[in-house]
């Protein structure tokens, strides 16, 4: 068996290289797009509730900003690493391009276990991290958002911190904020709603009916739990869900977690983290359709196995792009100080997601490849075009 790639940055590079080969990208364009543009590492102190000071390490990486300001979430997790943030930043570049919104890709993270921090410690950590990365972020330069273990309250603290330094409120510096301070209707559900829209399209292509589909969801946070609810609304039956502490299968309450991925179902929705579908378990996956709500859940080796087995995968850069799309709407609303109704948000999101899915499908069929590569070919070509037109400075 081939060695499975587990470093997310290697995964991201392998995916890019395949798209670059198929597109026949020049040496110059490959060299530029393979590397993140900026990488900031910050080590900063936080006073803990017991009076001690602990040092934390955080990152902010911007991959490419030729199509617009950098955009990407902030993750708090003990597993955060520079390579993970680099990979997530690169995936953000492609994601924004595949849905055609005018942003480049970025990502941030802090190595910490937020479940072990008190609310006050979490607030101090969030505010200090926002201060440390404030040399990069701003409404015109780099706009963070929530990701794993960060939420609207944390976005509010970061927006407040940035605004305090400037002396006036700058809501457009960050998205995924609470409604009361310039958040958008529909943002909390946006990623899952995007998942729902692409699932409808994929089911249509596979001639599957939601009523006939059982669904397994891994990860029960923002994306996983709301995806489960919206897929039930569609008529699907959610038979198993899990989070970091365990899982439940049907009503019997069987304790499972990694085996959850191998349960018989029509639709599998990984909505937790990277490296879940690997060369080890890919041959045992029993779903017909995989919707990558998480970023990077499938390694390239697993991808080949699943493709060979005829399992359709809606790739992360397409499947979870609903989040950044409504973040874009939030940013536009904040800049214009003019807010839209929830149905306007959801209608616009639906048309963007459906169009991106269809364009990826057409590209994949044209090139006789799978949907992941269809999305990559669209996205990488758009970023390469913008990078080419702008030229290499100086
Ligand atoms: P979250 O922190 O709200 O939820 C994460 C969930 O995953 C939790 O339920 C946690 O218990 C679970 N989990 C963690 N490790 C697990 C494991 N080993 N097995 C099973 N479950 C595990 O985070 P989220 O915002 O829902 O993000 C989930 C994924 O979706 C991430 O890959 C993230 O990058 C991606 N994503 C999020 C957004 C967004 O808008 N929040 C947008 C696009 C992509």
mmCIF file of C-alpha atoms and ligand atoms in Angstrom, residues 75-76 88 92 95 107 115 145-150 187-188 190-192 218-225 242-246 257-258 260 270-274 276 292-297 316 320-324 327, ligand 1:
data_model
loop_
_atom_site.group_PDB
_atom_site.id
_atom_site.type_symbol
_atom_site.label_atom_id
_atom_site.label_comp_id
_atom_site.label_asym_id
_atom_site.label_seq_id
_atom_site.Cartn_x
_atom_site.Cartn_y
_atom_site.Cartn_z
ATOM 1 C CA UNK A 75 -8.637 27.762 14.703
ATOM 2 C CA UNK A 76 -7.913 27.112 18.388
ATOM 3 C CA UNK A 88 -5.810 25.696 5.245
ATOM 4 C CA UNK A 92 -9.009 29.141 1.219
ATOM 5 C CA UNK A 95 -12.283 28.016 -2.198
ATOM 6 C CA UNK A 107 -5.812 31.099 7.867
ATOM 7 C CA UNK A 115 -11.774 23.468 26.703
ATOM 8 C CA UNK A 145 -13.584 34.363 10.667
ATOM 9 C CA UNK A 146 -14.465 31.430 12.946
ATOM 10 C CA UNK A 147 -13.138 27.910 12.461
ATOM 11 C CA UNK A 148 -12.721 24.932 14.800
ATOM 12 C CA UNK A 149 -13.223 25.946 18.453
ATOM 13 C CA UNK A 150 -13.816 29.609 17.701
ATOM 14 C CA UNK A 187 -23.805 33.263 8.792
ATOM 15 C CA UNK A 188 -24.042 30.740 11.628
ATOM 16 C CA UNK A 190 -24.000 29.300 6.146
ATOM 17 C CA UNK A 191 -21.422 26.524 5.845
ATOM 18 C CA UNK A 192 -24.046 23.862 6.540
ATOM 19 C CA UNK A 218 -18.595 13.039 11.843
ATOM 20 C CA UNK A 219 -18.128 16.155 14.010
ATOM 21 C CA UNK A 220 -21.021 17.829 15.754
ATOM 22 C CA UNK A 221 -19.955 21.448 16.015
ATOM 23 C CA UNK A 222 -21.110 24.403 13.951
ATOM 24 C CA UNK A 223 -20.830 22.676 10.583
ATOM 25 C CA UNK A 224 -21.682 19.078 11.526
ATOM 26 C CA UNK A 225 -24.686 19.704 13.754
ATOM 27 C CA UNK A 242 -20.061 11.792 16.522
ATOM 28 C CA UNK A 243 -17.920 14.391 18.185
ATOM 29 C CA UNK A 244 -14.488 14.251 19.769
ATOM 30 C CA UNK A 245 -15.787 12.347 22.779
ATOM 31 C CA UNK A 246 -17.646 9.571 20.961
ATOM 32 C CA UNK A 257 -16.076 7.065 16.708
ATOM 33 C CA UNK A 258 -13.543 6.297 14.007
ATOM 34 C CA UNK A 260 -18.418 5.647 12.398
ATOM 35 C CA UNK A 270 -16.950 14.364 7.564
ATOM 36 C CA UNK A 271 -17.368 17.672 9.440
ATOM 37 C CA UNK A 272 -14.524 17.595 11.973
ATOM 38 C CA UNK A 273 -10.915 17.756 10.816
ATOM 39 C CA UNK A 274 -8.210 16.643 8.367
ATOM 40 C CA UNK A 276 -10.080 11.147 8.464
ATOM 41 C CA UNK A 292 -16.445 17.127 2.619
ATOM 42 C CA UNK A 293 -17.856 19.625 5.099
ATOM 43 C CA UNK A 294 -14.491 19.658 6.927
ATOM 44 C CA UNK A 295 -11.308 20.902 5.320
ATOM 45 C CA UNK A 296 -8.907 18.216 4.129
ATOM 46 C CA UNK A 297 -10.708 15.139 5.506
ATOM 47 C CA UNK A 316 -13.991 20.618 0.643
ATOM 48 C CA UNK A 320 -17.866 24.011 2.639
ATOM 49 C CA UNK A 321 -17.556 27.259 0.663
ATOM 50 C CA UNK A 322 -20.938 28.449 1.950
ATOM 51 C CA UNK A 323 -19.226 29.786 5.074
ATOM 52 C CA UNK A 324 -16.824 32.089 3.296
ATOM 53 C CA UNK A 327 -18.672 35.909 5.279
HETATM 54 P P1 LIG B 1 -16.454 23.272 15.728
HETATM 55 O O1 LIG B 1 -15.358 23.528 16.686
HETATM 56 O O2 LIG B 1 -17.739 24.010 15.853
HETATM 57 O O3 LIG B 1 -16.793 21.701 15.704
HETATM 58 C C1 LIG B 1 -15.833 20.707 15.522
HETATM 59 C C2 LIG B 1 -16.495 19.382 15.887
HETATM 60 O O4 LIG B 1 -15.608 18.308 15.552
HETATM 61 C C3 LIG B 1 -16.797 19.223 17.386
HETATM 62 O O5 LIG B 1 -18.063 18.623 17.525
HETATM 63 C C4 LIG B 1 -15.687 18.295 17.865
HETATM 64 O O6 LIG B 1 -16.072 17.548 19.012
HETATM 65 C C5 LIG B 1 -15.549 17.417 16.643
HETATM 66 N N1 LIG B 1 -14.306 16.661 16.593
HETATM 67 C C6 LIG B 1 -13.043 17.089 16.787
HETATM 68 N N2 LIG B 1 -12.190 16.067 16.667
HETATM 69 C C7 LIG B 1 -12.939 14.962 16.364
HETATM 70 C C8 LIG B 1 -12.645 13.598 16.142
HETATM 71 N N3 LIG B 1 -11.389 13.156 16.206
HETATM 72 N N4 LIG B 1 -13.671 12.753 15.857
HETATM 73 C C9 LIG B 1 -14.930 13.190 15.803
HETATM 74 N N5 LIG B 1 -15.265 14.473 16.022
HETATM 75 C C10 LIG B 1 -14.290 15.345 16.301
HETATM 76 O O7 LIG B 1 -15.798 23.516 14.278
HETATM 77 P P2 LIG B 1 -16.549 23.808 12.901
HETATM 78 O O8 LIG B 1 -16.537 25.272 12.691
HETATM 79 O O9 LIG B 1 -17.818 23.050 12.818
HETATM 80 O O10 LIG B 1 -15.481 23.204 11.859
HETATM 81 C C11 LIG B 1 -15.486 21.830 11.485
HETATM 82 C C12 LIG B 1 -14.769 21.683 10.170
HETATM 83 O O11 LIG B 1 -15.417 22.482 9.178
HETATM 84 C C13 LIG B 1 -13.292 22.123 10.171
HETATM 85 O O12 LIG B 1 -12.571 21.317 9.274
HETATM 86 C C14 LIG B 1 -13.379 23.519 9.610
HETATM 87 O O13 LIG B 1 -12.156 23.949 9.028
HETATM 88 C C15 LIG B 1 -14.465 23.345 8.580
HETATM 89 N N6 LIG B 1 -15.125 24.577 8.154
HETATM 90 C C16 LIG B 1 -15.756 25.389 9.044
HETATM 91 C C17 LIG B 1 -16.391 26.542 8.590
HETATM 92 C C18 LIG B 1 -17.166 27.436 9.500
HETATM 93 O O14 LIG B 1 -17.830 28.350 8.995
HETATM 94 N N7 LIG B 1 -17.155 27.247 10.805
HETATM 95 C C19 LIG B 1 -16.343 26.881 7.228
HETATM 96 C C20 LIG B 1 -15.701 26.022 6.344
HETATM 97 C C21 LIG B 1 -15.089 24.877 6.815
#
